[in-house]
Amino acid sequence: MTESTLMRRVVVIALAVLAAAGSTPARALLPADAPLAAPAAAAASSGLTMVADARYVVDPAKRRVHVAVTLAATNHRSDTRTHRYFFDRTFLAVQPNTTAYKIRSAGAKPTVRVERRTRTYTLLRIDFGKQLGAGASRTFKLTFDIADPGGAPTRTTRVGTSLVSFGAWGFGSVGVSGGSVSVVFPPGYSVEVDAPELGAPTTDAVGNVTYATGALTNPLTFFAYFVADRPSSYKETTLKVTIDGQVVPVTLRAWPDDPEWAKRVGGLLKRGLPALSKDIGLPWSVGKPLIVSEAISRSASGFAGRYNPQAGQIEIAYYASTFVILHEAAHAWFDGGLLADRWSSEGFASWYALRAAKAIGEKKVTGPVLSPDLEAVRVPLNAWGPPGADPPTVDDAEHAAALQLATEIAKRAGPGGLTAVWRAIHEQRAAYQPTGSGAALETSTEAPDWRGLLDLLEERTATTYEDLWRTWVLRPTDEALLADRSSVRLRYTAVMRRADPWVMPRVVRDALRAWQFNQAAELLDGASTALDDRDTVLAATAGAGLTPPTTMAIEFQGPRGFAAASAEADAELAAIAAYGDAVAKRPTEPDLVTRLGLWASDPSAALGTAVEAFSGGDLRASVQASAYARQIWTTAADIGRNRVLAIGGSIVAILLACWLLLRSLRDRRGVRRRRRALMAHRG
């Protein structure tokens, strides 16, 4: 459009011829090769002015815009007694790629021919066919066609049933107001144009749409570039593209009047998609046939394409370059489901597009470059808004910055390192995986944003990228997060190594993944306290000759948190103390009374029960068994003494009973003897 604006600067160039009476020679007031923008003074001094009403009629069936210009020529000179002033020709600059020039005028037979053709304009010579005398005016009807030249899809003039793009000019003389421009489109076109002088379009009875100006103050500055598309039935072709051994159908939907687009885009996709898949290192994961449609892009960003992952559809502008086509194809992987942020998806889609272009032999393919002008308006990539939210220049700057950052990341990570990151995301492997044998895989279903991407990059490639994030990504409000991240990550590594073979619980890693560093620091405080308690328990069990239970490790690694582990440590220390107290009460060389007190009891077995219960994690049973053993050993002497007294009393009682029994027997024998003696005496 900028080039067309420059083309517009071509103006009517008048050649005034002064015819003198008799033998006076004619004098050319303006040379035939006058500059494109004739000065206003020169036009005024020539005395010839042109006022033009131009009507452009779009004719897609004939791939042309038919232009009809009504030229009103006026000779402002006055004859004198010795000189007669007249004009017999003029020059008019019209658009390039114009043909079929015709001119007519009442009462004369004017002619028109091409004086010069350039890339930006065509200079016409108009011979009046009859002299235009001093003070006279004449109207000419000039017609010509703006033809679609074909060729490059980026050409400024296209006229077809699906797309129309061309520039409409105003015509006239330098410094002369008046004239008008009107442009007529057939029904069905969606038209976009940016020209303040144009009023609102009107529609006639059959649906033709007309854009028109009023009288132009300066017709030579008027320029309007029209872009219009009309929905039509696409012509579909299906490609079978083999991607990593998988045959993927790709449907191309091209405008019926643009077969070259389908040929060009289809060829690039057939070669580019396999190259992208191989380089990225991920399988084809679009769950439906890919549809690629030709479109008109009304975006000023320069990225003339759009990918809709939900629908599996890519829109590629009719003029899209090789880079843009491969960039949009790369979005089949970088579709918002792999990386969450716009800058990372766009940046790596661009980086891989350039690599794919090289791999398939496409030459001179370049991506957006961060020029000094763009650098001046660049914002941190984290401040880049969604499509349409930023001014076009900012959008251009962010696209270029995203590619430059992706390039810098790739230099450090290498293609293999990037593939490792993409595979981890594809497999839903979260950053900060637990270490140790038997540790379960921790997954994340969310696409990583700038924080998660940094974590995965540093984890998978063992390289730092924080300086790149500071330079390209972070907003001022993000800086503190990066500083906190460094200190907390160092501490996490130290605590994790200290905890080995115990595994840090997931809650700590989740806090790190979410960049909740205050929470992570508090959790690490709790972990350190719990590990201090573990060390105390291990020292105590070693001193007591006990095997520590696994309960504290389970609590440390489980959802109840580090406070539960510390509470378990307190309980274990209490059980160890009870066991040690019981052991301390065990007599080393028990005397007879103590042995008598221990008779029929087995405190050592109870102590063994305490040991077994402790190692099994049953602290209550361990404490009870230890207490039982302690009680037996501490009361054995008293029990022995009581048993001695009980045994002595029993013996005395037995002896007394025996004495009484013997005495009773003696008494009974004496009674019997006396009875026998009495009976003998009586007899």
XYZ file of C-alpha atoms in Angstrom:
683
model
C 0.000 0.000 0.000
C 2.877 2.371 0.628
C 4.170 1.813 -2.886
C 0.724 2.533 -4.292
C 0.577 5.739 -2.312
C 3.803 6.811 -3.907
C 2.473 5.860 -7.322
C -0.416 8.201 -6.720
C 1.892 11.183 -6.821
C 1.917 11.049 -10.636
C -0.040 14.011 -11.977
C -1.275 15.446 -15.246
C 1.564 17.105 -17.137
C 0.453 19.775 -19.571
C 2.403 20.847 -22.604
C 1.463 24.376 -23.690
C 2.209 25.364 -27.236
C 2.278 29.010 -28.162
C 1.474 29.538 -31.845
C 2.561 32.893 -33.116
C 1.152 34.636 -36.163
C 3.232 34.381 -39.266
C 6.598 32.773 -38.747
C 6.797 33.020 -34.935
C 8.000 29.583 -33.639
C 6.064 27.637 -31.031
C 7.537 27.585 -27.479
C 7.147 24.620 -25.147
C 6.296 25.952 -21.702
C 6.803 22.454 -20.092
C 9.108 19.789 -21.432
C 7.649 16.430 -22.341
C 9.857 14.710 -19.699
C 8.724 16.947 -16.851
C 8.960 15.499 -13.346
C 6.123 13.308 -12.049
C 4.926 15.908 -9.579
C 4.707 19.069 -11.622
C 4.948 22.217 -9.475
C 1.744 24.145 -9.055
C 3.304 27.313 -10.431
C 4.239 25.551 -13.649
C 0.680 24.353 -14.141
C -0.692 27.810 -13.479
C 1.741 29.429 -15.847
C 0.816 26.995 -18.611
C -2.751 28.220 -18.558
C -4.250 24.737 -19.055
C -6.228 23.059 -16.259
C -7.926 19.673 -16.083
C -10.763 18.708 -13.774
C -11.621 14.983 -13.763
C -14.487 12.861 -12.551
C -13.261 9.250 -12.403
C -15.538 6.239 -12.131
C -14.061 2.781 -11.379
C -16.253 -0.259 -12.068
C -15.005 -3.628 -10.800
C -15.505 -6.369 -13.416
C -14.323 -9.649 -11.866
C -15.544 -11.773 -14.754
C -13.033 -10.040 -17.035
C -10.412 -9.707 -14.271
C -10.302 -5.966 -14.675
C -11.448 -2.655 -13.239
C -12.937 -0.502 -15.969
C -12.145 3.191 -15.509
C -14.079 6.016 -17.152
C -12.658 9.517 -16.680
C -14.510 12.643 -17.718
C -11.826 15.282 -18.312
C -12.832 18.943 -18.478
C -9.956 20.866 -20.084
C -9.885 24.666 -19.920
C -7.508 27.096 -21.618
C -7.172 30.075 -19.305
C -4.995 32.116 -21.676
C -6.250 35.135 -23.690
C -5.247 35.939 -27.257
C -3.657 39.254 -28.081
C -3.507 41.202 -31.305
C -0.180 39.579 -32.095
C -0.411 36.133 -30.438
C -2.912 33.349 -30.436
C -2.731 30.809 -27.546
C -3.949 27.272 -27.871
C -3.256 23.741 -26.541
C -3.291 20.650 -28.696
C -2.158 17.939 -26.269
C -1.552 17.040 -22.628
C -0.095 14.189 -20.571
C -1.904 12.145 -17.943
C -0.388 9.650 -15.508
C -2.569 6.634 -14.708
C -2.082 3.378 -12.833
C 0.417 0.737 -13.987
C -0.880 -2.426 -15.661
C -3.537 -0.441 -17.524
C -4.724 -1.287 -21.027
C -7.435 -0.594 -23.637
C -7.086 3.188 -23.730
C -9.829 5.025 -25.609
C -10.779 8.692 -25.781
C -13.493 10.694 -27.442
C -14.764 14.278 -27.504
C -17.622 15.972 -29.258
C -16.578 17.793 -32.394
C -13.050 16.422 -32.400
C -11.123 13.177 -32.892
C -8.715 12.993 -29.960
C -6.193 10.165 -29.626
C -4.404 8.538 -26.704
C -1.233 6.499 -26.596
C 1.308 5.321 -24.050
C 4.244 7.659 -23.749
C 6.018 5.760 -20.990
C 5.503 2.719 -18.769
C 7.119 2.298 -15.357
C 6.596 0.012 -12.430
C 4.577 2.654 -10.590
C 2.650 4.489 -13.311
C 1.800 4.675 -16.996
C 2.174 8.059 -18.716
C -0.437 8.708 -21.429
C -0.188 11.279 -24.193
C -3.548 12.746 -25.132
C -3.760 14.612 -28.426
C -6.838 16.831 -28.506
C -7.516 16.276 -32.234
C -8.506 19.898 -32.414
C -6.823 22.892 -30.895
C -8.184 24.182 -27.599
C -8.151 27.922 -28.078
C -7.784 30.687 -25.548
C -10.684 30.894 -23.106
C -12.201 27.645 -24.434
C -13.189 24.495 -22.574
C -13.713 20.989 -23.850
C -14.786 17.689 -22.314
C -13.038 14.382 -23.073
C -14.207 10.871 -22.238
C -11.179 8.709 -21.446
C -11.591 5.006 -20.689
C -9.069 2.336 -19.811
C -8.839 -0.903 -17.841
C -6.797 -1.741 -14.751
C -5.930 -5.353 -15.524
C -4.889 -8.075 -13.098
C -1.323 -8.788 -14.270
C -1.136 -12.201 -12.623
C 2.082 -13.515 -11.176
C 3.203 -12.982 -7.598
C 0.470 -13.419 -4.986
C 1.728 -10.278 -3.280
C 0.922 -8.095 -6.308
C -1.005 -4.968 -5.413
C -3.614 -5.379 -8.138
C -5.811 -8.474 -8.126
C -9.219 -8.711 -9.734
C -11.144 -11.958 -9.460
C -14.404 -13.465 -8.365
C -13.032 -14.128 -4.880
C -10.688 -11.206 -4.292
C -10.288 -7.672 -5.565
C -7.460 -5.340 -4.580
C -6.430 -2.181 -6.393
C -5.752 1.503 -5.919
C -8.141 4.232 -7.058
C -6.646 7.605 -7.922
C -8.033 11.036 -8.410
C -6.964 13.009 -11.519
C -6.586 16.686 -12.269
C -4.137 19.538 -12.437
C -1.731 20.652 -9.789
C -3.267 23.231 -7.492
C -6.756 22.923 -9.007
C -9.680 21.738 -6.885
C -12.723 19.896 -8.117
C -13.397 16.549 -9.646
C -14.487 13.383 -7.907
C -13.931 9.635 -7.629
C -16.498 6.857 -7.450
C -15.896 3.099 -7.208
C -18.546 0.469 -7.954
C -18.429 -3.134 -6.714
C -20.827 -5.848 -7.875
C -22.978 -7.533 -5.228
C -21.602 -9.849 -2.568
C -18.186 -8.353 -1.810
C -17.002 -7.483 1.676
C -15.040 -4.303 1.099
C -12.409 -2.612 3.206
C -10.957 0.779 2.342
C -9.323 3.580 4.278
C -9.896 6.977 2.641
C -11.420 9.836 4.639
C -12.813 11.550 1.521
C -15.045 8.586 0.714
C -18.514 8.744 2.130
C -20.579 5.819 3.338
C -21.265 3.295 0.568
C -24.634 3.160 -1.121
C -26.360 0.120 -2.618
C -28.572 0.196 -5.686
C -31.588 -1.961 -6.513
C -29.530 -4.844 -7.896
C -27.009 -4.837 -5.071
C -24.117 -2.895 -6.599
C -22.191 -0.996 -3.929
C -20.794 2.444 -4.700
C -18.191 4.436 -2.788
C -18.026 8.093 -3.830
C -16.340 11.331 -2.880
C -17.734 14.794 -3.108
C -15.829 17.536 -4.897
C -12.164 17.000 -4.047
C -10.184 19.889 -2.634
C -6.968 18.422 -3.966
C -7.638 15.491 -6.282
C -3.952 14.724 -6.765
C -3.585 13.756 -3.107
C -6.568 11.411 -3.176
C -5.749 7.712 -2.996
C -7.893 4.793 -1.864
C -6.704 1.188 -1.736
C -9.577 -1.258 -1.863
C -9.424 -4.838 -0.620
C -12.586 -6.876 -1.094
C -13.403 -10.542 -0.866
C -16.538 -12.419 -1.762
C -17.506 -15.741 -0.198
C -17.624 -18.480 -2.773
C -17.523 -22.231 -2.922
C -13.962 -23.354 -2.358
C -12.305 -25.767 -4.681
C -11.078 -28.559 -2.447
C -8.158 -30.896 -2.944
C -6.885 -33.467 -0.457
C -3.237 -34.212 0.190
C -1.933 -37.368 1.826
C 1.055 -36.289 3.899
C 3.197 -38.904 5.652
C 4.289 -37.572 9.027
C 6.473 -39.854 11.132
C 5.009 -42.923 9.434
C 1.439 -41.703 9.835
C -0.616 -40.738 6.791
C -2.319 -37.431 7.563
C -5.057 -36.039 5.289
C -4.741 -32.318 4.581
C -7.630 -30.613 2.807
C -6.781 -27.509 0.782
C -9.637 -25.087 0.178
C -8.631 -22.581 -2.503
C -10.590 -19.907 -4.306
C -11.778 -21.221 -7.666
C -9.988 -18.434 -9.515
C -6.670 -18.924 -7.707
C -5.296 -22.407 -8.515
C -1.749 -21.162 -7.990
C -2.383 -20.717 -4.280
C -3.358 -24.364 -3.837
C -0.352 -25.507 -5.819
C 2.073 -23.342 -3.869
C 0.656 -23.952 -0.392
C 0.060 -27.664 -0.987
C 3.631 -28.195 -2.114
C 5.023 -26.427 0.928
C 2.821 -28.348 3.354
C 3.573 -31.721 1.793
C 7.287 -31.145 2.266
C 7.194 -28.913 5.312
C 4.956 -30.850 7.727
C 7.200 -33.962 7.826
C 10.260 -31.751 8.281
C 8.583 -29.916 11.163
C 7.545 -33.127 12.890
C 11.038 -34.589 12.658
C 12.693 -31.443 13.971
C 10.223 -30.772 16.778
C 10.345 -34.416 17.801
C 6.664 -34.879 18.530
C 4.088 -37.016 16.739
C 1.179 -35.580 14.829
C -1.484 -34.937 17.447
C -4.193 -33.029 15.560
C -7.144 -35.273 16.200
C -9.030 -34.403 13.019
C -8.199 -33.841 9.358
C -6.307 -30.607 8.854
C -8.139 -28.023 6.733
C -6.114 -25.223 5.161
C -8.176 -22.433 3.592
C -7.233 -19.507 1.426
C -8.232 -16.255 3.051
C -7.878 -12.539 2.980
C -5.988 -11.231 5.970
C -7.045 -7.885 7.296
C -4.352 -7.939 9.939
C -1.719 -5.245 9.903
C 0.730 -7.433 11.823
C 2.312 -9.029 8.791
C 1.464 -12.547 9.963
C -1.084 -13.361 7.281
C -2.427 -16.533 8.800
C -4.497 -17.908 11.626
C -4.731 -21.362 13.201
C -7.833 -22.626 14.995
C -6.777 -25.727 16.946
C -10.309 -26.579 18.091
C -11.508 -26.805 14.498
C -8.235 -28.102 13.073
C -8.258 -25.285 10.501
C -5.589 -22.944 9.202
C -6.394 -19.791 7.277
C -3.567 -18.617 5.057
C -3.781 -15.342 3.184
C -3.641 -15.403 -0.574
C -0.383 -13.446 -0.509
C 1.288 -15.331 2.371
C 5.002 -15.919 2.030
C 6.783 -19.255 2.415
C 7.741 -18.260 5.937
C 4.152 -17.493 6.942
C 2.860 -20.764 5.468
C 5.422 -22.849 7.359
C 4.904 -20.733 10.478
C 1.192 -21.505 10.448
C 1.938 -25.184 9.787
C 4.185 -25.231 12.879
C 1.189 -24.084 14.914
C -0.174 -27.610 14.486
C 2.264 -28.362 17.320
C 2.554 -24.942 18.970
C -1.193 -24.536 19.215
C -1.625 -23.233 22.752
C -1.856 -26.759 24.126
C 1.924 -27.233 24.217
C 2.883 -23.766 25.472
C 0.448 -21.388 27.132
C 1.927 -17.990 26.289
C 1.473 -16.322 22.932
C 5.108 -15.278 22.664
C 6.472 -18.776 23.178
C 4.083 -20.367 20.676
C 4.746 -17.665 18.082
C 8.479 -17.554 18.674
C 9.086 -21.286 18.352
C 6.647 -21.622 15.448
C 8.782 -19.014 13.663
C 12.062 -20.681 14.629
C 10.967 -24.091 13.427
C 9.460 -22.584 10.253
C 12.856 -21.182 9.288
C 14.538 -24.525 9.979
C 11.897 -26.384 7.974
C 12.359 -23.992 5.044
C 16.078 -24.743 5.039
C 15.490 -28.483 5.387
C 13.218 -28.623 2.333
C 15.457 -26.444 0.206
C 13.495 -23.178 0.228
C 15.931 -20.331 -0.235
C 15.924 -16.744 0.971
C 13.233 -17.394 3.585
C 13.431 -14.927 6.439
C 11.385 -14.200 9.509
C 10.600 -10.910 11.223
C 13.655 -8.875 12.201
C 13.809 -6.662 15.261
C 14.895 -3.438 13.604
C 15.939 -0.399 15.659
C 12.541 1.170 15.018
C 10.761 -1.929 16.318
C 13.137 -2.216 19.257
C 12.108 1.296 20.227
C 8.468 0.232 20.679
C 9.076 -3.283 21.989
C 7.489 -4.219 25.315
C 8.364 -7.195 27.552
C 6.967 -10.348 26.008
C 4.900 -10.971 29.132
C 3.142 -7.670 28.385
C 2.233 -8.683 24.831
C -1.529 -8.749 24.547
C -3.789 -11.050 22.531
C -4.159 -10.511 18.769
C -5.562 -7.072 18.037
C -4.879 -5.678 21.500
C -1.676 -3.803 20.614
C -0.853 -1.315 17.864
C 0.460 -2.962 14.679
C 4.005 -1.733 15.248
C 4.073 -3.249 18.741
C 2.684 -6.491 17.362
C 5.423 -6.530 14.725
C 8.043 -5.857 17.383
C 6.772 -8.673 19.602
C 6.739 -11.187 16.751
C 10.335 -10.283 15.973
C 11.345 -10.353 19.646
C 9.688 -13.740 20.167
C 11.668 -15.202 17.257
C 14.903 -13.696 18.521
C 14.334 -15.092 22.006
C 13.445 -18.540 20.633
C 16.674 -18.427 18.639
C 18.709 -17.555 21.750
C 17.039 -20.324 23.756
C 17.727 -22.834 20.993
C 21.409 -21.873 20.907
C 21.747 -22.920 24.542
C 19.387 -25.864 24.607
C 20.163 -27.270 21.175
C 17.518 -29.004 19.055
C 17.800 -32.123 21.216
C 17.306 -30.180 24.415
C 14.221 -28.479 23.017
C 12.816 -31.826 21.934
C 13.344 -33.151 25.470
C 11.295 -30.242 26.800
C 8.510 -30.725 24.242
C 8.340 -34.448 24.988
C 8.149 -33.816 28.710
C 5.219 -31.470 28.146
C 3.594 -33.877 25.686
C 3.881 -36.661 28.285
C 2.543 -34.299 30.962
C 5.725 -34.582 33.022
C 5.752 -31.738 35.500
C 8.937 -29.968 36.487
C 10.641 -30.902 39.758
C 10.043 -34.646 39.508
C 10.702 -36.519 42.785
C 13.979 -38.393 42.972
C 14.618 -41.837 44.360
C 13.685 -45.339 43.340
C 9.994 -46.034 43.202
C 9.021 -42.356 43.134
C 5.763 -41.923 41.237
C 5.603 -39.711 38.144
C 3.986 -36.367 38.878
C 1.952 -34.995 36.000
C 0.546 -31.656 34.935
C -2.282 -31.335 32.445
C -1.808 -27.580 31.975
C 0.359 -26.140 29.229
C 3.325 -24.403 30.905
C 3.446 -20.642 30.858
C 6.659 -18.583 30.971
C 7.374 -19.834 34.486
C 6.856 -23.508 33.757
C 8.802 -23.238 30.493
C 11.791 -21.769 32.328
C 11.633 -24.561 34.930
C 11.463 -27.306 32.303
C 14.198 -25.779 30.161
C 16.619 -25.557 33.062
C 15.669 -29.002 34.330
C 15.913 -30.782 30.963
C 18.993 -29.029 29.583
C 20.986 -28.285 32.773
C 21.508 -24.721 31.534
C 20.402 -21.379 32.910
C 18.130 -19.031 30.974
C 17.355 -16.450 33.653
C 19.341 -13.723 31.870
C 17.274 -14.243 28.703
C 14.080 -14.040 30.721
C 15.219 -10.765 32.277
C 16.131 -9.294 28.893
C 13.108 -10.376 26.863
C 10.254 -11.714 28.975
C 9.847 -10.120 32.364
C 7.761 -7.118 33.229
C 9.135 -4.975 36.076
C 6.646 -6.612 38.435
C 8.067 -10.046 37.574
C 11.648 -9.284 38.595
C 11.174 -10.047 42.289
C 9.747 -13.466 41.455
C 12.886 -14.442 39.577
C 15.105 -13.383 42.479
C 12.987 -15.362 44.960
C 13.070 -18.338 42.622
C 16.858 -18.558 42.649
C 17.210 -18.575 46.433
C 14.334 -20.981 47.079
C 15.508 -23.416 44.391
C 18.983 -23.542 45.935
C 17.497 -24.231 49.317
C 15.149 -26.867 47.920
C 18.094 -28.708 46.379
C 19.980 -28.655 49.684
C 17.002 -29.856 51.722
C 16.157 -32.522 49.135
C 19.697 -33.912 49.299
C 19.618 -33.890 53.063
C 16.288 -35.695 53.091
C 17.572 -38.553 50.892
C 16.501 -41.383 50.912
C 13.283 -39.735 51.973
C 11.392 -38.013 49.160
C 10.225 -34.456 49.567
C 6.410 -34.343 49.518
C 4.569 -33.120 46.414
C 3.201 -30.057 48.187
C 6.689 -28.525 48.125
C 7.155 -29.201 44.414
C 3.678 -27.882 43.658
C 4.572 -24.624 45.401
C 7.739 -24.409 43.311
C 5.836 -25.140 40.096
C 3.320 -22.419 40.916
C 6.122 -20.024 41.836
C 4.608 -19.640 45.303
C 8.006 -19.075 46.824
C 6.849 -17.747 50.202
C 4.818 -20.898 50.684
C 7.718 -23.026 49.470
C 10.072 -21.321 51.939
C 7.682 -22.018 54.829
C 7.394 -25.637 53.759
C 11.169 -25.957 53.583
C 11.368 -24.540 57.121
C 9.032 -27.313 58.236
C 11.023 -29.894 56.292
C 14.279 -28.760 57.905
C 12.729 -28.980 61.367
C 11.391 -32.441 60.608
C 14.806 -33.562 59.366
C 16.386 -32.208 62.556
C 13.874 -34.329 64.444
C 14.744 -37.292 62.235
C 18.416 -36.893 63.103
C 17.552 -36.779 66.801
C 15.454 -39.943 66.488
C 18.174 -41.743 64.536
C 20.758 -40.850 67.157
C 18.432 -41.996 69.937
C 17.575 -45.301 68.263
C 21.231 -45.970 67.536
C 22.076 -45.360 71.190
C 19.235 -47.595 72.313
C 19.974 -50.314 69.808
C 16.559 -49.945 68.214
C 15.458 -49.949 64.577
C 13.499 -46.804 63.700
C 10.030 -47.393 62.261
C 9.041 -46.078 58.821
C 6.185 -44.024 60.213
C 8.080 -40.761 60.332
C 9.232 -41.157 56.715
C 5.657 -41.853 55.665
C 4.405 -38.763 57.480
C 7.236 -36.653 56.033
C 6.389 -37.724 52.508
C 2.622 -37.761 52.972
C -0.158 -35.204 52.789
C -0.342 -34.495 56.534
C 2.818 -32.436 56.362
C 5.995 -31.922 58.276
C 4.237 -31.111 61.556
C 2.907 -34.674 61.590
C 6.440 -35.974 61.022
C 7.750 -33.877 63.913
C 4.885 -35.068 66.122
C 5.787 -38.641 65.213
C 9.381 -37.897 66.150
C 8.246 -36.709 69.595
C 6.235 -39.888 70.070
C 9.135 -42.074 68.967
C 11.517 -40.258 71.314
C 9.053 -40.856 74.142
C 8.911 -44.559 73.261
C 12.708 -44.716 73.094
C 12.894 -43.039 76.493
C 10.444 -45.559 77.934
C 12.495 -48.383 76.472
C 15.744 -46.928 77.786
C 14.237 -46.433 81.219
C 13.127 -50.048 81.259
C 16.567 -51.245 80.183
C 18.156 -49.107 82.864
C 16.081 -50.854 85.547
C 17.139 -54.334 84.488
C 19.362 -55.806 87.303
C 22.727 -57.005 86.089
C 23.405 -59.553 88.985
C 20.144 -60.154 90.814
C 20.403 -61.550 94.405
C 18.377 -64.453 95.706
C 15.555 -62.288 96.940
C 15.336 -60.469 93.566
C 15.461 -63.742 91.695
C 12.690 -64.952 93.924
C 10.736 -61.807 93.011
C 11.303 -62.470 89.291
C 10.127 -66.012 89.605
C 7.345 -66.859 87.111
C 7.749 -63.518 85.193
C 9.679 -62.694 81.973
C 10.418 -58.957 81.696
C 13.049 -59.614 79.012
C 10.351 -61.008 76.768
C 8.276 -57.902 77.419
C 11.282 -55.800 76.476
C 11.620 -57.799 73.264
C 7.986 -57.081 72.564
C 8.718 -53.394 73.048
C 11.585 -53.570 70.546
C 9.459 -55.340 67.946
C 6.493 -53.027 68.453
C 8.745 -49.980 68.130
C 10.313 -51.058 64.839
C 6.823 -51.866 63.548
C 5.571 -48.406 64.413
C 3.243 -49.480 67.260
C 4.556 -46.981 69.762
C 1.727 -47.480 72.249
C 2.400 -51.211 72.490
C 6.125 -50.520 72.740
C 5.662 -48.074 75.600
C 3.291 -50.457 77.380
C 5.692 -53.374 77.046
C 8.626 -51.234 78.217
C 6.615 -49.995 81.165
C 5.660 -53.547 82.062
C 9.273 -54.728 81.971
C 10.382 -51.707 83.979
C 7.723 -52.336 86.592
C 8.754 -55.952 87.032
C 12.420 -55.078 87.433
C 11.761 -52.201 89.800
C 9.429 -54.286 92.066
C 11.282 -57.612 91.898
C 13.153 -57.103 95.228
C 10.019 -56.141 97.143
C 8.148 -59.012 95.632
C 11.056 -61.337 96.588
C 11.058 -60.114 100.161
C 7.329 -60.546 100.397
C 7.708 -63.999 99.003
C 10.420 -64.813 101.584
C 8.195 -63.644 104.395
C 5.292 -65.538 102.984
C 7.347 -68.707 102.728
C 8.724 -68.303 106.317
C 5.255 -67.789 107.735
C 4.041 -70.807 105.914
C 6.797 -72.942 107.411
C 6.063 -71.756 110.962
C 2.417 -72.444 110.489
C 3.169 -75.890 109.205
C 5.488 -76.641 112.165
C 2.920 -75.377 114.663
C 0.261 -77.419 113.017
C 2.466 -80.459 113.188
C 3.209 -79.860 116.882
C -0.399 -79.433 117.652
C -1.220 -82.548 115.730
C 1.413 -84.582 117.587
C 0.269 -83.224 120.848
C -3.269 -84.057 119.964
C -2.251 -87.562 119.095
C -0.385 -87.971 122.401
C -3.372 -86.693 124.252
C -5.611 -89.100 122.511
C -3.319 -92.093 123.261
C -3.226 -91.098 126.926
C -7.005 -91.002 127.093
C -7.272 -94.431 125.630
C -4.768 -95.849 128.085
C -6.649 -94.389 130.972
C -9.923 -95.776 129.672
C -8.432 -99.267 129.371
C -6.980 -99.103 132.883
C -10.324 -98.018 134.363
C -12.158 -100.775 132.659
C -9.632 -103.304 133.862
C -9.974 -102.024 137.348
C -13.725 -102.328 137.200
C -13.519 -105.830 135.861
